């Protein structure tokens, strides 16, 4: 045997002795033993821990022995993760075994050979000795590649472990980028399962280390080697265990360990076995047969699974606040822009979560600019370089200049700012000219325009709603009689000499009023002649139309 072994122990003499005997038979050249500290409030634990440490260091073969025995009890998460950190501070690669995982003899040979074979291949992040579906799935090769990272006896490299982060600081950002989509490609139930677990880990609700390892491997897009036979047996199920206190599940009972034959038969390609992972989903993790979807040729989720509504409702990390009726409306509205290289401006971002939603939905988008007057938004940071935050009043010239420095025109502008009538009017006049031809200008939460404190009111002739209602007439300007001009019609809001050119030129294609949303579309070609020519087809007509109508 060539590889070093890290043996993780604590307070279970019987299982420790049994596992140590298996390690002893393999005779690793270097053995690292790490133990968490004793808990002072547990009767007899001090004696058991001392006995465990004595069993685990009873080396009688040519071997370099290293120990790391903690003086204080660190708990599962910190004790194990820091012990593996310690191990890889000395070793480039190695095998990791816990005190309740009993390996077969071929486990060590299997890990030894594959650690060397995939030493420099970043596609492979770890080697597992555990296979809990041997009765459900078989392969002609000695192993296959899976997304799952089973740690009941495993091996890896320093290059893989270097990405491990026990706090999972990057999880909110990766989640909003829909990182799990490439993992749970055929089970929505699986996606929710892991999303809930990773949320719990991120918020410190579970004291363990291994889910963070799964996350690390998935985030880097790596694959795990899984042997065709189960090469380990968990002997730790029972009342004194930390995480396996229940009876052994059916998949564990079925997966009877069996030695692997050598020489190994290697898979031709390093690629994920999608069928194997479906079996894992169903029989090991129990996501449910009705939740397992047919794998498409492209192994991609459908567009519905990436909808604005799905992204918003399942969002973690930075808070985003949207009314329920907006979500399906945005899904329909944004669909034509979905895979375009769009630029987007959102006025008013508050906690910044919506910018992450837009960047995830519009995967090909170039810039997502958020503007907020609140100085607290200056602390918003994003891993996605396409997201920018500008601090300042959107209606100040200096703020516009800062926005303009990032992007000079936008496919979509969303005003979710102060909701004050005069601010809404000023923002529309200032930013609609920056909307691209055919683009969208959206004003959210316009129910505020019926409230006095926002300068609104249903009878307020100076309010923003009164202005946008007048735009209906502007869109139909070609049918006006000549007794009034556009500037005169809008004199309530502009002096005769300051009516915006874009209104005079007919750049407003349409306006749509929904509950609490106003949508203004920009014409592809500026013109007030929007009706076009009259097209009459057919040969038989019993009724003659009135001329011109």
Coordinates of C-alpha atoms in Angstrom, one line a residue:
X1 CA 0.0 0.0 0.0
X2 CA 1.3 3.5 -0.9
X3 CA -1.3 6.0 0.4
X4 CA -1.5 7.6 3.8
X5 CA -4.6 7.0 5.9
X6 CA -6.5 9.5 8.2
X7 CA -8.3 7.7 10.9
X8 CA -11.1 9.7 12.6
X9 CA -12.0 8.5 16.1
X10 CA -13.8 9.6 19.2
X11 CA -15.5 7.5 22.0
X12 CA -16.4 4.1 20.6
X13 CA -13.8 1.5 21.6
X14 CA -15.5 -1.5 20.0
X15 CA -16.0 -0.1 16.5
X16 CA -12.6 1.7 16.6
X17 CA -10.8 -1.6 17.4
X18 CA -12.6 -3.4 14.5
X19 CA -11.8 -0.7 12.0
X20 CA -8.2 -0.3 13.2
X21 CA -7.6 -4.0 12.6
X22 CA -8.7 -3.5 9.0
X23 CA -6.3 -0.6 8.6
X24 CA -3.6 -2.7 10.3
X25 CA -4.0 -5.5 7.8
X26 CA -3.6 -3.0 4.9
X27 CA -0.3 -1.6 6.5
X28 CA -0.4 2.0 5.3
X29 CA 3.1 3.7 5.3
X30 CA 1.7 6.7 7.2
X31 CA -1.2 6.8 9.6
X32 CA -2.8 10.0 10.9
X33 CA -5.1 9.6 13.9
X34 CA -7.4 12.5 14.9
X35 CA -9.7 12.6 17.9
X36 CA -12.2 15.2 19.2
X37 CA -11.9 16.3 22.8
X38 CA -13.8 14.7 25.7
X39 CA -17.2 16.1 26.8
X40 CA -17.0 16.6 30.5
X41 CA -20.7 16.1 31.2
X42 CA -20.9 12.5 29.9
X43 CA -20.4 9.7 32.3
X44 CA -17.5 7.3 31.4
X45 CA -16.6 9.2 28.2
X46 CA -13.1 10.1 29.4
X47 CA -12.3 6.4 29.9
X48 CA -13.8 5.4 26.6
X49 CA -11.9 8.2 24.7
X50 CA -8.6 7.2 26.3
X51 CA -9.3 3.6 25.3
X52 CA -10.1 4.6 21.7
X53 CA -6.9 6.6 21.4
X54 CA -4.9 3.6 22.7
X55 CA -6.5 1.2 20.2
X56 CA -6.1 3.6 17.3
X57 CA -2.4 4.1 17.8
X58 CA -1.4 0.5 18.3
X59 CA 0.9 0.5 15.3
X60 CA 3.1 -2.6 15.0
X61 CA 4.1 -2.4 11.3
X62 CA 6.6 -0.1 9.5
X63 CA 4.6 3.1 9.7
X64 CA 4.9 6.8 10.5
X65 CA 2.3 7.7 13.1
X66 CA 0.9 11.2 13.6
X67 CA -1.7 12.2 16.1
X68 CA -4.0 15.1 16.7
X69 CA -5.9 14.8 19.9
X70 CA -8.0 17.8 20.8
X71 CA -8.0 19.1 24.4
X72 CA -11.5 20.5 24.0
X73 CA -14.6 19.1 22.4
X74 CA -15.1 20.9 19.1
X75 CA -18.2 19.1 17.8
X76 CA -18.6 17.0 14.7
X77 CA -18.4 19.9 12.2
X78 CA -15.3 21.6 13.4
X79 CA -13.5 18.4 14.7
X80 CA -13.7 16.5 11.5
X81 CA -13.2 19.3 9.0
X82 CA -10.2 20.7 10.9
X83 CA -8.7 17.2 11.1
X84 CA -9.0 16.8 7.4
X85 CA -7.4 20.2 7.0
X86 CA -4.5 19.0 9.2
X87 CA -4.2 15.8 7.1
X88 CA -3.9 17.6 3.8
X89 CA -1.5 20.1 5.2
X90 CA 1.0 17.2 5.1
X91 CA -0.3 15.0 2.4
X92 CA -1.1 15.6 -1.3
X93 CA -3.6 12.7 -1.3
X94 CA -4.9 10.1 1.0
X95 CA -7.6 7.8 2.3
X96 CA -10.1 8.8 5.1
X97 CA -11.8 6.3 7.3
X98 CA -14.1 7.0 10.4
X99 CA -14.2 4.8 13.5
X100 CA -17.6 3.3 12.5
X101 CA -16.8 2.5 8.8
X102 CA -15.3 -1.0 8.3
X103 CA -13.5 -1.3 5.0
X104 CA -12.8 -4.5 3.1
X105 CA -9.2 -5.3 2.0
X106 CA -9.8 -4.3 -1.6
X107 CA -11.0 -0.9 -0.5
X108 CA -7.4 0.2 0.2
X109 CA -6.1 -1.2 -3.1
X110 CA -9.0 0.4 -5.0
X111 CA -8.3 3.8 -3.5
X112 CA -4.5 3.4 -3.9
X113 CA -4.8 2.7 -7.7
X114 CA -7.4 5.4 -8.5
X115 CA -5.7 8.1 -6.4
X116 CA -2.7 7.7 -8.7
X117 CA -4.8 7.3 -11.9
X118 CA -6.8 10.5 -11.4
X119 CA -4.2 12.5 -9.5
X120 CA -4.1 15.3 -12.1
X121 CA -7.6 15.1 -13.4
X122 CA -9.8 17.9 -12.0
X123 CA -12.9 16.2 -13.3
X124 CA -12.6 13.7 -10.5
X125 CA -13.0 15.1 -7.0
X126 CA -13.1 12.0 -4.8
X127 CA -13.1 8.2 -4.6
X128 CA -15.7 6.5 -2.6
X129 CA -15.7 3.0 -1.2
X130 CA -19.4 3.0 -0.6
X131 CA -22.1 1.8 -3.0
X132 CA -25.6 1.4 -1.4
X133 CA -27.4 0.2 -4.5
X134 CA -25.5 -2.9 -5.6
X135 CA -28.7 -4.9 -5.6
X136 CA -30.4 -2.3 -7.8
X137 CA -27.8 -1.4 -10.4
X138 CA -24.8 -3.1 -11.9
X139 CA -22.1 -2.2 -14.4
X140 CA -19.5 -4.2 -16.4
X141 CA -16.7 -1.9 -15.3
X142 CA -15.1 -1.9 -11.8
X143 CA -16.6 1.5 -11.0
X144 CA -18.6 4.4 -12.4
X145 CA -18.8 8.2 -12.0
X146 CA -21.6 9.8 -10.0
X147 CA -22.6 13.2 -8.7
X148 CA -22.9 11.7 -5.2
X149 CA -20.1 12.0 -2.7
X150 CA -20.5 9.0 -0.3
X151 CA -18.1 9.3 2.6
X152 CA -18.4 5.9 4.3
X153 CA -14.7 5.2 3.5
X154 CA -13.3 7.6 0.8
X155 CA -10.2 9.2 -0.6
X156 CA -9.3 12.5 -2.2
X157 CA -6.6 14.9 -3.1
X158 CA -5.4 18.2 -1.5
X159 CA -6.4 19.9 -4.8
X160 CA -10.0 18.9 -4.2
X161 CA -10.1 19.6 -0.4
X162 CA -8.6 23.1 -1.0
X163 CA -12.0 24.3 -2.2
X164 CA -13.8 23.1 1.0
X165 CA -15.5 25.8 3.1
X166 CA -17.1 24.7 6.3
X167 CA -19.2 27.9 6.4
X168 CA -20.5 27.6 2.8
X169 CA -20.1 31.3 2.3
X170 CA -20.7 31.1 -1.4
X171 CA -23.9 29.1 -1.2
X172 CA -26.4 32.1 -1.6
X173 CA -24.7 33.3 -4.7
X174 CA -24.3 29.8 -6.2
X175 CA -27.9 29.0 -5.4
X176 CA -29.2 32.2 -7.2
X177 CA -27.1 31.2 -10.2
X178 CA -29.1 28.0 -10.1
X179 CA -26.1 25.8 -9.5
X180 CA -28.2 22.8 -8.5
X181 CA -29.9 22.7 -11.9
X182 CA -26.9 20.8 -13.3
X183 CA -27.0 18.4 -10.4
X184 CA -30.7 17.6 -10.0
X185 CA -31.4 17.5 -13.8
X186 CA -34.1 14.9 -13.6
X187 CA -35.7 15.3 -10.1
X188 CA -37.2 18.5 -8.9
X189 CA -37.7 16.8 -5.6
X190 CA -34.0 16.2 -5.4
X191 CA -33.3 19.8 -6.0
X192 CA -35.6 20.9 -3.2
X193 CA -34.1 18.3 -0.9
X194 CA -30.6 19.6 -1.3
X195 CA -31.6 23.2 -1.3
X196 CA -33.2 22.7 2.1
X197 CA -30.1 20.9 3.4
X198 CA -27.7 23.5 2.1
X199 CA -29.8 26.3 3.5
X200 CA -29.8 24.6 6.9
X201 CA -26.0 24.2 6.7
X202 CA -25.5 27.8 5.7
X203 CA -27.5 29.1 8.7
X204 CA -25.7 26.7 11.1
X205 CA -28.7 24.6 11.9
X206 CA -26.9 21.2 11.6
X207 CA -23.6 20.3 13.3
X208 CA -21.9 18.2 10.6
X209 CA -19.1 18.6 8.0
X210 CA -20.0 16.3 5.2
X211 CA -22.8 18.3 3.4
X212 CA -20.3 21.1 3.0
X213 CA -18.0 18.6 1.2
X214 CA -20.9 17.6 -1.1
X215 CA -21.5 21.2 -1.9
X216 CA -17.8 21.9 -2.5
X217 CA -17.6 19.0 -5.0
X218 CA -20.8 20.1 -6.8
X219 CA -19.8 23.7 -7.0
X220 CA -16.6 22.8 -8.8
X221 CA -18.5 20.4 -11.1
X222 CA -16.6 17.3 -10.0
X223 CA -17.5 13.7 -10.2
X224 CA -17.1 10.9 -7.6
X225 CA -15.8 7.5 -8.3
X226 CA -18.2 4.8 -7.0
X227 CA -17.2 1.1 -7.0
X228 CA -19.4 -1.5 -8.6
X229 CA -19.3 -3.5 -5.3
X230 CA -19.8 -2.0 -1.9
X231 CA -16.4 -2.0 -0.2
X232 CA -17.3 -0.8 3.2
X233 CA -19.9 -1.4 5.9
X234 CA -21.2 1.1 8.4
X235 CA -21.0 -0.6 11.8
X236 CA -22.0 2.5 13.8
X237 CA -25.8 2.3 13.7
X238 CA -27.2 2.5 17.3
X239 CA -28.2 4.7 20.1
X240 CA -24.6 5.9 20.9
X241 CA -24.0 7.1 17.3
X242 CA -24.0 10.8 16.3
X243 CA -25.9 10.7 13.0
X244 CA -26.9 7.0 12.6
X245 CA -29.0 6.4 15.6
X246 CA -31.8 4.7 13.8
X247 CA -32.1 1.2 12.5
X248 CA -30.2 0.4 9.3
X249 CA -32.3 1.5 6.2
X250 CA -33.1 -1.0 3.5
X251 CA -30.5 0.2 1.1
X252 CA -27.8 -0.4 3.7
X253 CA -29.0 -3.9 4.5
X254 CA -29.1 -4.7 0.8
X255 CA -25.7 -3.5 0.0
X256 CA -23.7 -6.4 1.3
X257 CA -19.9 -5.7 1.1
X258 CA -18.1 -7.7 -1.5
X259 CA -14.4 -7.7 -2.4
X260 CA -13.5 -6.2 -5.8
X261 CA -11.5 -8.1 -8.4
X262 CA -8.2 -6.9 -9.8
X263 CA -7.0 -5.8 -12.3
X264 CA -9.6 -3.1 -12.4
X265 CA -11.8 -2.5 -15.5
X266 CA -11.8 1.2 -16.0
X267 CA -14.7 3.1 -17.7
X268 CA -13.8 4.4 -21.2
X269 CA -15.0 8.0 -20.5
X270 CA -15.0 10.2 -17.4
X271 CA -18.7 11.1 -17.4
X272 CA -21.6 11.0 -15.0
X273 CA -23.7 7.9 -15.0
X274 CA -27.1 9.4 -15.2
X275 CA -29.0 6.1 -14.8
X276 CA -27.0 5.3 -11.7
X277 CA -27.8 8.6 -10.2
X278 CA -31.5 8.1 -10.9
X279 CA -31.3 4.9 -8.9
X280 CA -29.5 6.6 -6.1
X281 CA -32.3 9.3 -6.1
X282 CA -35.0 6.7 -5.8
X283 CA -33.7 3.9 -3.6
X284 CA -31.0 5.6 -1.5
X285 CA -32.3 9.2 -1.0
X286 CA -36.0 8.4 -1.5
X287 CA -37.0 11.4 -3.4
X288 CA -40.0 9.5 -4.6
X289 CA -40.8 7.7 -7.9
X290 CA -43.4 10.2 -8.9
X291 CA -40.7 13.0 -8.7
X292 CA -38.2 11.3 -11.0
X293 CA -38.6 12.8 -14.4
X294 CA -37.4 11.3 -17.7
X295 CA -33.9 12.4 -18.6
X296 CA -33.9 14.5 -21.7
X297 CA -31.3 14.2 -24.4
X298 CA -29.7 17.4 -23.3
X299 CA -30.0 16.6 -19.6
X300 CA -31.5 20.0 -18.9
X301 CA -34.4 21.2 -16.9
X302 CA -37.4 22.7 -18.7
X303 CA -37.8 26.5 -19.0
X304 CA -40.6 26.3 -16.5
X305 CA -38.1 25.2 -13.9
X306 CA -36.1 28.4 -14.4
X307 CA -39.2 30.6 -14.4
X308 CA -39.1 34.0 -12.6
X309 CA -41.7 32.7 -10.2
X310 CA -39.7 29.6 -9.4
X311 CA -36.5 31.6 -8.9
X312 CA -38.2 34.1 -6.7
X313 CA -40.1 31.7 -4.5
X314 CA -37.1 29.5 -4.0
X315 CA -34.6 32.3 -3.5
X316 CA -32.1 32.3 -0.6
X317 CA -29.6 34.9 0.4
X318 CA -30.4 38.5 -0.4
X319 CA -34.0 39.4 0.1
X320 CA -36.3 40.1 -2.9
X321 CA -39.8 41.5 -2.4
X322 CA -42.4 41.1 -5.2
X323 CA -46.2 40.8 -5.3
X324 CA -47.4 37.3 -6.4
X325 CA -49.3 38.6 -9.4
X326 CA -46.1 40.1 -10.9
X327 CA -44.3 36.8 -11.2
X328 CA -46.4 35.0 -13.9
X329 CA -46.7 38.3 -15.7
X330 CA -42.9 38.7 -15.8
X331 CA -42.5 35.1 -17.0
X332 CA -44.7 35.8 -20.1
X333 CA -43.3 39.3 -20.6
X334 CA -39.6 38.4 -20.4
X335 CA -39.7 35.2 -22.3
X336 CA -38.8 36.7 -25.7
X337 CA -35.7 38.3 -24.1
X338 CA -34.7 35.1 -22.1
X339 CA -31.6 34.1 -24.1
X340 CA -30.7 37.6 -25.4
X341 CA -27.7 39.6 -24.4
X342 CA -29.8 42.2 -22.6
X343 CA -29.0 45.1 -20.4
X344 CA -31.3 45.9 -17.5
X345 CA -31.8 48.8 -15.1
X346 CA -33.7 48.5 -11.8
X347 CA -34.4 51.7 -9.9
X348 CA -34.8 50.8 -6.2
X349 CA -33.1 47.5 -5.2
X350 CA -33.4 47.6 -1.4
X351 CA -31.8 44.4 -0.2
X352 CA -30.5 43.5 -3.7
X353 CA -32.1 40.1 -4.2
X354 CA -34.0 40.9 -7.3
X355 CA -30.8 41.7 -9.2
X356 CA -29.7 38.1 -8.5
X357 CA -33.0 36.8 -9.8
X358 CA -32.7 38.8 -13.1
X359 CA -29.1 37.7 -13.6
X360 CA -30.1 34.0 -13.1
X361 CA -33.1 34.2 -15.4
X362 CA -31.3 36.1 -18.2
X363 CA -28.3 33.8 -18.4
X364 CA -27.0 35.6 -21.5
X365 CA -27.5 39.1 -20.1
X366 CA -24.6 41.5 -20.2
X367 CA -25.3 44.1 -17.5
X368 CA -27.8 44.2 -14.6
X369 CA -27.6 47.7 -13.0
X370 CA -29.3 48.5 -9.8
X371 CA -29.7 52.0 -8.4
X372 CA -30.8 52.9 -4.9
X373 CA -30.7 56.1 -2.9
X374 CA -30.1 54.3 0.4
X375 CA -26.5 54.3 1.4
X376 CA -26.9 50.9 3.1
X377 CA -27.0 49.4 -0.4
X378 CA -23.4 50.3 -0.8
X379 CA -22.5 47.1 1.1
X380 CA -24.2 44.9 -1.5
X381 CA -21.7 42.6 -3.1
X382 CA -22.1 40.0 -5.9
X383 CA -20.0 37.2 -7.2
X384 CA -21.6 37.7 -10.6
X385 CA -19.6 40.5 -12.4
X386 CA -22.5 41.4 -14.5
X387 CA -24.4 42.9 -11.5
X388 CA -23.6 46.6 -10.7
X389 CA -25.0 48.8 -7.9
X390 CA -25.1 52.6 -8.2
X391 CA -25.8 54.6 -5.0
X392 CA -27.7 57.9 -5.4
X393 CA -31.0 59.5 -6.4
X394 CA -31.9 58.2 -9.8
X395 CA -33.1 61.6 -10.8
X396 CA -29.8 63.4 -10.0
X397 CA -27.7 64.0 -13.1
X398 CA -24.6 62.7 -11.3
X399 CA -26.3 59.3 -10.7
X400 CA -27.4 59.1 -14.3
X401 CA -23.8 59.7 -15.3
X402 CA -22.7 56.8 -13.1
X403 CA -25.3 54.5 -14.6
X404 CA -24.4 55.7 -18.1
X405 CA -20.8 54.8 -17.5
X406 CA -21.9 51.1 -17.1
X407 CA -24.5 51.0 -19.9
X408 CA -25.8 53.6 -22.4
X409 CA -29.1 51.8 -23.2
X410 CA -31.3 49.2 -21.7
X411 CA -33.7 46.5 -23.0
X412 CA -35.6 46.6 -19.7
X413 CA -36.0 49.3 -17.1
X414 CA -38.0 48.6 -13.9
X415 CA -38.9 51.5 -11.6
X416 CA -39.3 50.1 -8.1
X417 CA -38.0 53.2 -6.4
X418 CA -39.7 55.7 -4.1
X419 CA -43.2 55.1 -5.6
X420 CA -43.8 58.9 -5.1
X421 CA -45.7 60.4 -8.0
X422 CA -43.3 63.1 -9.0
X423 CA -40.3 60.7 -8.8
X424 CA -42.0 58.2 -11.1
X425 CA -42.7 61.0 -13.6
X426 CA -39.2 62.3 -13.5
X427 CA -37.6 58.9 -13.8
X428 CA -39.8 58.0 -16.8
X429 CA -38.9 61.3 -18.6
X430 CA -35.2 60.8 -17.7
X431 CA -34.7 57.0 -18.5
X432 CA -37.3 56.1 -21.2
X433 CA -35.0 57.7 -23.8
X434 CA -32.3 55.1 -22.8
X435 CA -34.7 52.2 -23.5
X436 CA -33.7 50.4 -26.7
X437 CA -36.1 50.3 -29.6
X438 CA -38.6 47.5 -28.8
X439 CA -37.7 47.6 -25.1
X440 CA -39.8 47.7 -22.0
X441 CA -40.3 50.3 -19.2
X442 CA -42.0 48.9 -16.2
X443 CA -43.3 50.8 -13.1
X444 CA -44.0 48.6 -10.1
X445 CA -46.3 49.1 -7.1
X446 CA -48.4 51.8 -8.8
X447 CA -51.2 51.2 -6.2
X448 CA -49.2 53.8 -4.3
X449 CA -50.5 56.4 -6.7
X450 CA -53.9 56.2 -5.1
X451 CA -52.4 57.2 -1.7
X452 CA -52.0 60.8 -0.5
X453 CA -48.6 60.3 1.1
X454 CA -47.2 59.3 -2.3
X455 CA -48.7 62.3 -4.1
X456 CA -51.5 60.3 -5.6
X457 CA -55.3 60.1 -5.5
X458 CA -57.8 58.9 -8.1
X459 CA -58.9 62.5 -8.8
X460 CA -55.4 64.0 -8.7
X461 CA -55.0 65.5 -12.2
X462 CA -51.3 66.2 -11.5
X463 CA -50.5 62.6 -10.4
X464 CA -48.5 60.1 -12.4
X465 CA -51.5 58.0 -13.2
X466 CA -53.2 61.0 -14.8
X467 CA -50.1 61.4 -16.9
X468 CA -49.9 57.8 -18.1
X469 CA -53.6 57.8 -18.9
X470 CA -53.0 60.7 -21.2
X471 CA -50.4 58.7 -23.0
X472 CA -53.2 56.5 -24.3
X473 CA -54.3 59.6 -26.3
X474 CA -50.8 60.3 -27.4
X475 CA -50.5 56.8 -28.9
X476 CA -53.6 57.5 -31.0
X477 CA -52.4 61.0 -32.0
X478 CA -52.8 60.3 -35.7
X479 CA -56.6 60.4 -35.3
X480 CA -56.7 63.7 -33.4
X481 CA -58.3 66.7 -35.0
X482 CA -56.0 69.7 -35.3
X483 CA -57.5 71.9 -32.6
X484 CA -54.9 70.9 -30.0
X485 CA -51.2 69.9 -30.1
X486 CA -49.4 67.3 -27.9
X487 CA -47.6 70.0 -26.0
X488 CA -50.8 71.8 -25.2
X489 CA -52.5 68.6 -24.2
X490 CA -49.7 67.8 -21.7
X491 CA -49.3 71.4 -20.4
X492 CA -50.4 70.2 -17.0
X493 CA -47.1 68.3 -16.7
X494 CA -44.7 70.3 -19.1
X495 CA -44.5 73.8 -20.3
X496 CA -45.2 74.1 -24.0
X497 CA -41.4 74.3 -24.7
X498 CA -40.3 71.4 -22.6
X499 CA -42.5 68.5 -23.8
X500 CA -40.0 65.6 -24.2
X501 CA -39.0 64.9 -27.8
X502 CA -39.6 61.2 -27.4
X503 CA -43.3 61.9 -26.8
X504 CA -43.5 64.3 -29.7
X505 CA -41.8 61.9 -32.0
X506 CA -44.1 58.9 -31.3
X507 CA -41.6 56.5 -29.7
X508 CA -44.2 55.1 -27.3
X509 CA -45.6 52.0 -28.9
X510 CA -48.1 50.9 -26.3
X511 CA -49.1 51.3 -22.7
X512 CA -50.6 48.6 -20.5
X513 CA -52.2 49.0 -17.1
X514 CA -52.4 46.1 -14.7
X515 CA -53.1 45.9 -11.0
X516 CA -50.1 47.9 -9.5
X517 CA -48.0 47.8 -12.7
X518 CA -47.8 50.1 -15.7
X519 CA -45.9 48.8 -18.8
X520 CA -44.8 51.1 -21.6
X521 CA -43.3 49.6 -24.7
X522 CA -40.9 51.6 -26.9
X523 CA -41.6 51.6 -30.7
X524 CA -39.1 49.9 -32.9
X525 CA -39.4 52.9 -35.3
X526 CA -40.6 56.3 -34.0
X527 CA -43.9 57.3 -35.6
X528 CA -47.4 58.4 -34.7
X529 CA -48.7 56.5 -37.7
X530 CA -49.1 53.2 -35.9
X531 CA -52.3 51.8 -37.5
X532 CA -50.7 51.0 -40.9
X533 CA -52.5 50.4 -44.1
X534 CA -56.0 48.9 -44.3
X535 CA -55.9 45.3 -45.5
X536 CA -59.2 43.9 -46.9
X537 CA -59.2 40.3 -48.2
X538 CA -61.9 38.0 -49.5
X539 CA -64.4 38.3 -52.4
X540 CA -67.9 38.2 -50.9
X541 CA -69.2 41.0 -48.6
X542 CA -72.9 41.3 -47.6
X543 CA -72.2 44.4 -45.4
X544 CA -70.2 47.4 -46.6
X545 CA -67.9 49.1 -44.0
X546 CA -68.2 52.7 -43.3
X547 CA -65.5 54.6 -45.2
X548 CA -62.4 55.0 -43.2
X549 CA -63.4 52.8 -40.2

